[in-house]
Coordinates of C-alpha atoms in Angstrom, one line a residue:
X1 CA -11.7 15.2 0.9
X2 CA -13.8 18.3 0.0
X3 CA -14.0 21.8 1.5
X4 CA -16.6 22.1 4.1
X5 CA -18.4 24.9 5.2
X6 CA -21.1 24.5 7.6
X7 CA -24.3 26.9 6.5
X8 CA -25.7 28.6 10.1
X9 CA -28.9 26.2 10.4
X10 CA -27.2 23.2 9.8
X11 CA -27.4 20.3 12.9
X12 CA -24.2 18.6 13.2
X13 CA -24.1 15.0 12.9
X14 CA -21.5 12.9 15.1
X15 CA -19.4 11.8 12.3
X16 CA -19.1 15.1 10.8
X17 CA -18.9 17.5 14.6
X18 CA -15.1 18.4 15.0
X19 CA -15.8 17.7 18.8
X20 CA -14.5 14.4 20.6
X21 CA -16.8 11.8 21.0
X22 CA -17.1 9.1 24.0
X23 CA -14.7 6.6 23.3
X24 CA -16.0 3.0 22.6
X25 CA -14.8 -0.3 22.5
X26 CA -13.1 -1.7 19.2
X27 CA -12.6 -4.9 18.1
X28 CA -9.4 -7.5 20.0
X29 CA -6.3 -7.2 19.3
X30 CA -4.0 -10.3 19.6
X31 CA -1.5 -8.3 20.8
X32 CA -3.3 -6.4 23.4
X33 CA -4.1 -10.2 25.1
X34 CA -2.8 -9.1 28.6
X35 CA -5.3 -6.0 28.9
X36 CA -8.4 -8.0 27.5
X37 CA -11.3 -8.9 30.0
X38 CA -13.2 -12.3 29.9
X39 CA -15.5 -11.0 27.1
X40 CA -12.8 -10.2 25.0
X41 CA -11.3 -13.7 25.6
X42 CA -14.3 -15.2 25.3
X43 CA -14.1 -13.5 21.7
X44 CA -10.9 -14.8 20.5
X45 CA -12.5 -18.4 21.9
X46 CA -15.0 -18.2 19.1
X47 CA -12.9 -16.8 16.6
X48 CA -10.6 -19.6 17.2
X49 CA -13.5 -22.6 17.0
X50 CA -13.4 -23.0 21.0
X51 CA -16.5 -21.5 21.8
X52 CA -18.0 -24.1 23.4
X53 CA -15.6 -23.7 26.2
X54 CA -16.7 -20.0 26.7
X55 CA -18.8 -20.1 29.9
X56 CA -16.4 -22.5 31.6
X57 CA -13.5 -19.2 31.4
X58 CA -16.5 -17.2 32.1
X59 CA -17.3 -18.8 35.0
X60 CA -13.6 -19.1 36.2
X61 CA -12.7 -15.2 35.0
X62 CA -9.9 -15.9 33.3
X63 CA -9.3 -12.9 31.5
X64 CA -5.7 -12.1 29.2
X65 CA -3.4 -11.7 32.2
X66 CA -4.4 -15.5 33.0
X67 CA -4.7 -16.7 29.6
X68 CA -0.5 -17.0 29.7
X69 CA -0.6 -19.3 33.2
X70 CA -3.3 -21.9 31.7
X71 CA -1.4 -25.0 31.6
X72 CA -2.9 -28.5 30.5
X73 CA -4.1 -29.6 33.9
X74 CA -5.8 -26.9 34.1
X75 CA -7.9 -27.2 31.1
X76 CA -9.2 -30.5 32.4
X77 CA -10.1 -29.1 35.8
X78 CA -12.1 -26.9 33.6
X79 CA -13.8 -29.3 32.0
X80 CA -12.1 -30.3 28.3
X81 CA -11.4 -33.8 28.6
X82 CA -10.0 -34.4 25.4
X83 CA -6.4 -34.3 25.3
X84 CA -6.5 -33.6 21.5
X85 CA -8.6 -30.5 22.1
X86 CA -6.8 -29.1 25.2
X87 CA -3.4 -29.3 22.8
X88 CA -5.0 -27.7 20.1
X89 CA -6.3 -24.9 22.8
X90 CA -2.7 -24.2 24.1
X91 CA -1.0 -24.2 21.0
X92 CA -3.7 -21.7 19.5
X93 CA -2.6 -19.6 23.2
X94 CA 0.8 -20.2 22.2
X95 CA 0.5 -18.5 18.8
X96 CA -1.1 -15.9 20.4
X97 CA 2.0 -15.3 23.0
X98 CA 4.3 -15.2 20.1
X99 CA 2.5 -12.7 17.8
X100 CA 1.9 -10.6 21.2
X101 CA 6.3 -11.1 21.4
X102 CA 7.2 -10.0 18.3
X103 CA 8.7 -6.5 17.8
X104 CA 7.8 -3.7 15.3
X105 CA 10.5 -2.3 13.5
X106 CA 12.0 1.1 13.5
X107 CA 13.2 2.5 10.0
X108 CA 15.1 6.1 10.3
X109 CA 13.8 8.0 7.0
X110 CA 15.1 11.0 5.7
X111 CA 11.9 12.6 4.9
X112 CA 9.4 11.1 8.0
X113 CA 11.8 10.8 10.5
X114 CA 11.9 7.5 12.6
X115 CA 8.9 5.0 10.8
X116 CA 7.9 2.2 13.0
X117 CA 5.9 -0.5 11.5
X118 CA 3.6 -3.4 12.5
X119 CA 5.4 -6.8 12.1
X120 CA 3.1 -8.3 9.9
X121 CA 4.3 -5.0 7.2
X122 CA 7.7 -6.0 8.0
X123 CA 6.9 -10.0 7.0
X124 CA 5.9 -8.2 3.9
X125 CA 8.9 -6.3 3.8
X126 CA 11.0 -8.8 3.8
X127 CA 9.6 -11.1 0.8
X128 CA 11.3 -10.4 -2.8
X129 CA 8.4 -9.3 -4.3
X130 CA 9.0 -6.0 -2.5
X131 CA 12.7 -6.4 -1.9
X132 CA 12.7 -5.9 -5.8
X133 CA 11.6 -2.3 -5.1
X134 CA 14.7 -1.3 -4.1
X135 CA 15.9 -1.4 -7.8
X136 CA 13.0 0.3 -9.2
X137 CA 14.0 4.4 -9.1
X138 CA 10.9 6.7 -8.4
X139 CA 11.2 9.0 -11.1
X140 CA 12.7 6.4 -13.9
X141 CA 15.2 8.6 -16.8
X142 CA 14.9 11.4 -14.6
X143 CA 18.0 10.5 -12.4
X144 CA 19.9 10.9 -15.9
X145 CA 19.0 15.0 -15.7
X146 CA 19.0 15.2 -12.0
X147 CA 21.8 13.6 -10.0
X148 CA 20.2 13.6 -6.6
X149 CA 16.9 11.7 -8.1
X150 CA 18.3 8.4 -7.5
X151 CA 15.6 7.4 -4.7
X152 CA 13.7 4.0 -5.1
X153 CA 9.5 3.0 -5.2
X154 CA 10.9 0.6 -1.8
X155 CA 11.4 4.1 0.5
X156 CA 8.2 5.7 -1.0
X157 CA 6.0 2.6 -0.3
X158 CA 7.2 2.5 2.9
X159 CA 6.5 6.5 3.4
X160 CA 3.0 5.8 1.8
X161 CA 2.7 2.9 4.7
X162 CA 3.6 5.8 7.2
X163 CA 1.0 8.1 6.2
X164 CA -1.5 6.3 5.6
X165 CA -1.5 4.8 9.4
X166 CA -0.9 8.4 10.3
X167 CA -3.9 9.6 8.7
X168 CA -5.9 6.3 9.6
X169 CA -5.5 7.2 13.1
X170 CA -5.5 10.5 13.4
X171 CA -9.1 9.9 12.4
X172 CA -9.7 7.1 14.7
X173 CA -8.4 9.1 17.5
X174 CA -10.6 12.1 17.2
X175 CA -14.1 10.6 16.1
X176 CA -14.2 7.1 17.7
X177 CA -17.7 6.9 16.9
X178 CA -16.6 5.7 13.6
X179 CA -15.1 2.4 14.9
X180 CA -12.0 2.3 13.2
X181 CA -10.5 -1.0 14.2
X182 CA -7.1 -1.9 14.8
X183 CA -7.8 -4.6 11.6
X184 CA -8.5 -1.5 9.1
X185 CA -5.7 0.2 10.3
X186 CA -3.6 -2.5 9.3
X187 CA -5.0 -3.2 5.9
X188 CA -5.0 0.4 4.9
X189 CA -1.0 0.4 5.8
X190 CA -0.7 -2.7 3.9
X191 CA -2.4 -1.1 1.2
X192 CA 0.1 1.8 1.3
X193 CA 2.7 -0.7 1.7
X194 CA 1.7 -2.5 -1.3
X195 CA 0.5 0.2 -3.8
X196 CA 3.3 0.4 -6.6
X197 CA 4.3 -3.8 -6.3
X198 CA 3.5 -3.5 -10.2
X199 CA 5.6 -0.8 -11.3
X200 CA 8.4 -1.9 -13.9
X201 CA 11.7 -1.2 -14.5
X202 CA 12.4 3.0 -14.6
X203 CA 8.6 3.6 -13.3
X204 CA 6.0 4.9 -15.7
X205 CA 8.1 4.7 -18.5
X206 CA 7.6 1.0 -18.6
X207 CA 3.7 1.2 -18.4
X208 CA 3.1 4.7 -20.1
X209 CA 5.7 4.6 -23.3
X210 CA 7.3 0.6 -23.7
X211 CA 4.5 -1.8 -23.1
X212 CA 1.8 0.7 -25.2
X213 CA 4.2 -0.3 -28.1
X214 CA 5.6 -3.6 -27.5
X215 CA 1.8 -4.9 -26.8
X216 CA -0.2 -2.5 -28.5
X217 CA -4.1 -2.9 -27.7
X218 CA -3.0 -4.5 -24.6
X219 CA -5.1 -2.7 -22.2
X220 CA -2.2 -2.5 -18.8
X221 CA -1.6 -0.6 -15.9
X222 CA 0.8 -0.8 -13.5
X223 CA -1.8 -0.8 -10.9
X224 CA -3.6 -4.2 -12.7
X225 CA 0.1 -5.9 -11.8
X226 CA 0.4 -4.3 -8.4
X227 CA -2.8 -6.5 -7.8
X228 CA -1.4 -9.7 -9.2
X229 CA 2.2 -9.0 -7.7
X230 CA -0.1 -8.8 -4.5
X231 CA -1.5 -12.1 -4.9
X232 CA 1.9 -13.5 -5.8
X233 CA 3.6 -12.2 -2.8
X234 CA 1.1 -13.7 -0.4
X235 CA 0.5 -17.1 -1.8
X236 CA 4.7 -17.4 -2.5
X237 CA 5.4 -16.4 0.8
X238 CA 2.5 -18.5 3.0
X239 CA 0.9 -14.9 4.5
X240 CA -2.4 -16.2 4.2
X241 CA -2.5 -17.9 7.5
X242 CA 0.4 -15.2 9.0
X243 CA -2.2 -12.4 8.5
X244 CA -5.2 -14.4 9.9
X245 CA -2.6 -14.7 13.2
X246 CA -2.2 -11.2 13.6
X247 CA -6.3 -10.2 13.2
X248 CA -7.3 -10.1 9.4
X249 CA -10.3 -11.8 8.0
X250 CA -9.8 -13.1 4.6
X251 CA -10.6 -13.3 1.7
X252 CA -12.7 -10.0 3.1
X253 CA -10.0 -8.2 3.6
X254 CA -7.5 -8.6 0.7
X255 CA -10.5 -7.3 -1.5
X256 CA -10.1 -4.4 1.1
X257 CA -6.3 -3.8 0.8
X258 CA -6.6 -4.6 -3.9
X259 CA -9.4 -2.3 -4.1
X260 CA -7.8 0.6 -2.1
X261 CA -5.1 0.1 -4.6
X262 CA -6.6 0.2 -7.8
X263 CA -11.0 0.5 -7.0
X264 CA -13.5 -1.5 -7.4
X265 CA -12.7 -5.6 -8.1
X266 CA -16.1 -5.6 -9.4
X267 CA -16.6 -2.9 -12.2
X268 CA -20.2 -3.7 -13.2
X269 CA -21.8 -2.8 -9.4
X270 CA -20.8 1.0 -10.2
X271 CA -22.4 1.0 -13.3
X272 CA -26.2 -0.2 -11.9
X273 CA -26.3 2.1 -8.6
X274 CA -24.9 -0.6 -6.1
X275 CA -22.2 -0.2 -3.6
X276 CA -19.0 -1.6 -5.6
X277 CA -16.7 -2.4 -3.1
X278 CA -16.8 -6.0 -1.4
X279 CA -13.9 -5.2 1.2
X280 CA -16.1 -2.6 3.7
X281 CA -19.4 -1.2 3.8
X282 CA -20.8 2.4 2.8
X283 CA -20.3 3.2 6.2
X284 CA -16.8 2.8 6.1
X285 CA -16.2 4.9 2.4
X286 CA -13.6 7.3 3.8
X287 CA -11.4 4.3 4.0
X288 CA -11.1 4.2 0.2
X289 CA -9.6 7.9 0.0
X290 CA -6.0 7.1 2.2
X291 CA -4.2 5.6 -0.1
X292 CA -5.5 5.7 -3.7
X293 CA -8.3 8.7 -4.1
X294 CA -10.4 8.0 -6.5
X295 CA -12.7 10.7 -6.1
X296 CA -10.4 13.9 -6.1
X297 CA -6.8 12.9 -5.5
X298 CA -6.0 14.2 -2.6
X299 CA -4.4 11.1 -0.5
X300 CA -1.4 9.7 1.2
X301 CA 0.6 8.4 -2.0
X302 CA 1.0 12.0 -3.4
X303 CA 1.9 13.6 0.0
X304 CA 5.3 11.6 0.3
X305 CA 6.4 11.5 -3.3
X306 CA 6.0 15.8 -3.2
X307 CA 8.0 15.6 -0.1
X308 CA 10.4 12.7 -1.1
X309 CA 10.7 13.9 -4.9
X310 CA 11.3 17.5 -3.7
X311 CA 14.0 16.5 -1.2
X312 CA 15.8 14.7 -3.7
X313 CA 15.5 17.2 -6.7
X314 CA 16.2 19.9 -4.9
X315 CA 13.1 21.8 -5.3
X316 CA 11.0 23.3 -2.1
X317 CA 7.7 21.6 -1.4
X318 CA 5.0 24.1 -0.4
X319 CA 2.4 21.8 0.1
X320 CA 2.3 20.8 3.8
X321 CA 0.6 17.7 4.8
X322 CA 0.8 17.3 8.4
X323 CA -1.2 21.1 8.5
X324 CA -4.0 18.9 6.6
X325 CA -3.4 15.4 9.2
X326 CA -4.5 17.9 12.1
X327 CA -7.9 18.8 10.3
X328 CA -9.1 16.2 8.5
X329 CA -12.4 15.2 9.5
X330 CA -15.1 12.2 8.2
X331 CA -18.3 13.9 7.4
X332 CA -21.4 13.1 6.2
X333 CA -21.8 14.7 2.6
X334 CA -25.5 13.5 0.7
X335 CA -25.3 10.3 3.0
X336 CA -21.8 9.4 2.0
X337 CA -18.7 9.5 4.0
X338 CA -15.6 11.7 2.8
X339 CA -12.5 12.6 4.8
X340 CA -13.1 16.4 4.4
X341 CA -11.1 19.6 6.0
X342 CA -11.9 23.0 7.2
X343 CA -12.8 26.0 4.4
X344 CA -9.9 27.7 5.8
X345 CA -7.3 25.2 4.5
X346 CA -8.5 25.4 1.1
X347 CA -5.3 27.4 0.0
X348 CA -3.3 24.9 1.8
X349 CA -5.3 22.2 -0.8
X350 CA -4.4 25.1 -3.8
X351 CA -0.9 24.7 -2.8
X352 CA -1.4 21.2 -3.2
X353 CA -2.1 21.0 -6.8
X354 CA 0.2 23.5 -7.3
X355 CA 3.2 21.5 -6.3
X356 CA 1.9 18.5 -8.4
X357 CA 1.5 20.8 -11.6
X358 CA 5.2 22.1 -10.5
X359 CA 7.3 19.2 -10.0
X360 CA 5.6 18.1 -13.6
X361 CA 6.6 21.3 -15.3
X362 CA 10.2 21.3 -13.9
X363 CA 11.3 17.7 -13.5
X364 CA 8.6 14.9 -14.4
X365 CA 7.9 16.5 -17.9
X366 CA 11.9 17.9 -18.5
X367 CA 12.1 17.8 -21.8
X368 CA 15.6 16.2 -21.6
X369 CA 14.2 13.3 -19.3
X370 CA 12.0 13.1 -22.0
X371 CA 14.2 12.5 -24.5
X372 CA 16.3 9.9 -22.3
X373 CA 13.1 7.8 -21.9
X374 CA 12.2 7.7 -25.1
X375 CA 15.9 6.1 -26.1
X376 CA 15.6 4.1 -23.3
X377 CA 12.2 2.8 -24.5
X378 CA 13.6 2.5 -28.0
X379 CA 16.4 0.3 -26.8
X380 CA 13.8 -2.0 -24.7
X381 CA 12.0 -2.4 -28.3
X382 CA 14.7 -3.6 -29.9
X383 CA 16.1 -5.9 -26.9
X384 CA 12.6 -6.9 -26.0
X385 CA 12.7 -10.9 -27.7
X386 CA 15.8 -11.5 -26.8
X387 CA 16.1 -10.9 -23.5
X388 CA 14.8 -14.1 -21.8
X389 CA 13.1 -14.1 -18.0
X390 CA 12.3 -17.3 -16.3
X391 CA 9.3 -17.7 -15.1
X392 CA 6.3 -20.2 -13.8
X393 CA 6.9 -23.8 -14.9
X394 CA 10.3 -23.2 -16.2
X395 CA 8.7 -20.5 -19.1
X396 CA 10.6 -18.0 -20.3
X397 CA 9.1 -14.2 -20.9
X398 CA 10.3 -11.4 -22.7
X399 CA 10.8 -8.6 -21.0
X400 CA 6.9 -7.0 -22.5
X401 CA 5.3 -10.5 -21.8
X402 CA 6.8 -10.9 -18.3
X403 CA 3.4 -8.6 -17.0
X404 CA 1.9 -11.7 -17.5
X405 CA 4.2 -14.3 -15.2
X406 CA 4.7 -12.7 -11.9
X407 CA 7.7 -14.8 -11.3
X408 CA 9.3 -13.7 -14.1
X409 CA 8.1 -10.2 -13.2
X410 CA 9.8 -10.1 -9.8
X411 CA 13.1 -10.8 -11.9
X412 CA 12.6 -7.4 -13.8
X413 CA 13.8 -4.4 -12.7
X414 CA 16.4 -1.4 -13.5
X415 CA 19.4 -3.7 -13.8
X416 CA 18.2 -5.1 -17.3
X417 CA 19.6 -1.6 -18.2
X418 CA 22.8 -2.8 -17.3
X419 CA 22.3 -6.0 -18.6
X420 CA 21.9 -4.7 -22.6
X421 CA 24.4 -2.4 -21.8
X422 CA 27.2 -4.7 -20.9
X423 CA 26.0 -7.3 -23.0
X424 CA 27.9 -8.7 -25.7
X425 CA 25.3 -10.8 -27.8
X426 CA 24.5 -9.9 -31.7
X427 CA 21.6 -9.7 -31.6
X428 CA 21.2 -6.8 -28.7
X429 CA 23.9 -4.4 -30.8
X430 CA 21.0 -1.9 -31.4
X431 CA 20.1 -1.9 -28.3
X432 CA 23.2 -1.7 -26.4
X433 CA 24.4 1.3 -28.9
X434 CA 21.2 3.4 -28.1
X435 CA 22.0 2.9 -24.3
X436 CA 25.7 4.2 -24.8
X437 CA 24.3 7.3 -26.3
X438 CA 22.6 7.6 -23.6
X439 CA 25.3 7.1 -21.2
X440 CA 27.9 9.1 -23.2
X441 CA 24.9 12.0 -23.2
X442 CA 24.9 11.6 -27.2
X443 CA 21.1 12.4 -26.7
X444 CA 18.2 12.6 -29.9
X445 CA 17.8 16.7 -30.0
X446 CA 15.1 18.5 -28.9
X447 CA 12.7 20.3 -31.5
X448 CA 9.9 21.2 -29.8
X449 CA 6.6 19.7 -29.1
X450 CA 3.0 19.4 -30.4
X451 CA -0.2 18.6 -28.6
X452 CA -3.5 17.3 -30.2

């Protein structure tokens, strides 16, 4: 997303104009059926293994208004004599009336306003895997030095969603020529949606301060579990052949929505000059800098937790994203594709950076917060053995090696917090006396601070 500045001999391409181009024609959408024409049906006919009844609805001009009156009889007029095959033909129709039926949901945000969402988002949604979310707090030991913190990584994933179909289409909408499809739009929300599945109980504290020491030389990010809590959700909850229904392609596509989330699957393509992503051509690179930017991190995931952290801390945000949604452009940069802006909004990008180098100064990094994570990780040292987690199989993790089950993952969130705390077992009496302290605000004292 870098500056651009035009020099005075320079021919403008059509990806990188600011002008509208001529609309073109995108790829079906099931739940546009009523508006397609016979080409487009005759597309969903091969997508669906019927294409050797395509010229017969050619011939006839049955288009997606008529597609809902087709009844059996009139199948065989058409020429599919099998009764096997003209039951599997309606029932695929039938799917296709159902998916076209059911409703987006509307979600009133404090920050965003009213969020309406795609129903295959909401099938995510509403799985456990992200349910757990809701117990996960944003900004971890912070909510112990700011009262209003108290927000949870379920609202910002659901914000990042928001933006990033915001963004998506805003693009779509003003260069067509790129061929945004209704199918990327979708995986790049999903890949909002999905972004922070991994995060453990109180946020970064888990990844950055208590797994580094209970696992030490353990190489983990919360971004590596996002990607298996991914997979989890999916395969637990039989999406596979839900998102196929609603237009995705797989496996092509959740490479799309994992690398968006953490880069490249396949590390070693980077290293020897090749394209490393397997989810979408070079064409399509701007995709990659919504969600997670890789490149200069400027993207969707930052612009709701500045607002939503902000809101909730009580500190002014100065950065304003929707001034940047109206100018972003995809332009050609040294044959790549990058989501860039005009030179003017460069101070609006200053501002920015500013806010993120703020909100660290004067609530992320607060030494106090500090201090309270540090107990609290402290506390999850000395409770991490005994604290058992089923998992897979009928294992049981500790809490450090529950990264490794994502069953037992799902089960661990902020309430194990609560769980030491009010625990009266033996062998958690260190523990649950750090995280009294902490509760009675008997805090370790500040000294000051050294940096290498």
């Amino acid at each position: 997303m870098a500056s651009r500045k035009r020099p005075s001999d320079a021919v403008p391409t059509s990806s990188d104009g600011f002008s509208t181009p001529k609309k073109t024609a995108l790829a079906v959408r099931r739940q546009d059926f009523p508006q397609w024409g016979e080409e487009e049906t005759c597309q969903y006919l091969r997508k669906e293994g019927f294409g050797e009844w395509q010229e017969a609805f050619r011939e006839r001009e049955i288009d997606g208004a008529r597609l809902r009156s087709l009844r059996d009889a009139d199948l065989e007029q058409m020429g599919i004599r099998c009764p096997d095959e003209r039951l599997r033909l309606l029932r695929s129709l039938r799917k296709l009336w159902q998916i076209s039926a059911e409703p987006c949901k509307v979600f009133n945000d404090p920050i965003h306003g009213h969020i309406e969402l795609h129903p295959l988002l909401i099938k995510i949604i509403d799985t456990p895997q992200f349910q757990r979310l809701r117990n996960i707090k944003q900004l971890g030991g912070t909510y112990f030095v700011f009262p209003g913190a108290s927000h949870n990584r379920f609202e910002h994933s659901i914000g990042v969603c928001h933006l990033a179909g915001q963004l998506v289409r805003s693009l779509e909408e003003r260069q067509p020529d790129l061929r945004i499809s209704p199918r990327d739009i979708l995986c790049v929300q999903i890949a909002g949606l999905c972004h922070d599945l991994g995060h453990g109980p109180f946020s970064h504290m888990f990844d950055r301060m208590f797994i580094p020491k209970a696992r030490p030389g353990r190489a983990w990010q919360h971004e590596h579990a996002s990607l298996a809590m991914f997979d989890h959700l999916v395969q637990a909850n039989g999406l596979e052949q839900v998102m196929e229904q609603h237009g995705l392609e797989l496996p092509e596509d959740l490479d799309f929505i994992k690398e968006q989330i953490a880069g490249p699957l396949n590390n070693g393509a980077s290293h020897h000059g090749q394209w490393p992503y397997k989810g979408r051509s070079p064409g399509q690179s701007f995709l990659y800098e919504i969600v997670a930017n890789k490149k200069n991190g400027i993207d969707v995931d930052k612009w709701d937790y500045f607002s939503r952290d902000c809101y909730h801390l009580g500190i002014q945000n100065i950065f304003d994203h929707k001034r940047f949604l109206k100018f972003a452009r995809v332009c050609d940069v040294n044959g790549e594709k990058y989501i860039c802006t005009r030179d003017k909004e460069v101070g609006n990008l200053y501002d920015m950076f500013h806010m993120r180098n703020c909100l660290h100064r004067r609530a992320y990094q607060h030494p106090v917060g500090n201090i309270i994570e540090t107990m609290i990780t402290e506390a999850f040292l000395k409770a991490d053995k005994h604290i058992q987690i089923k998992g897979s199989g009928g294992k049981t993790c500790s809490l450090s090696t529950a990264i490794d089950d994502m069953e037992a993952y799902t089960k661990l969130t902020d309430q194990v917090f609560e769980r030491i705390l009010h625990s009266s077992a033996s062998e958690l009496a260190e523990a649950r006396q750090i995280l009294h302290n902490v509760v009675c605000r008997r805090l370790y004292k500040y000294l000051g601070q050294t940096q290498p």
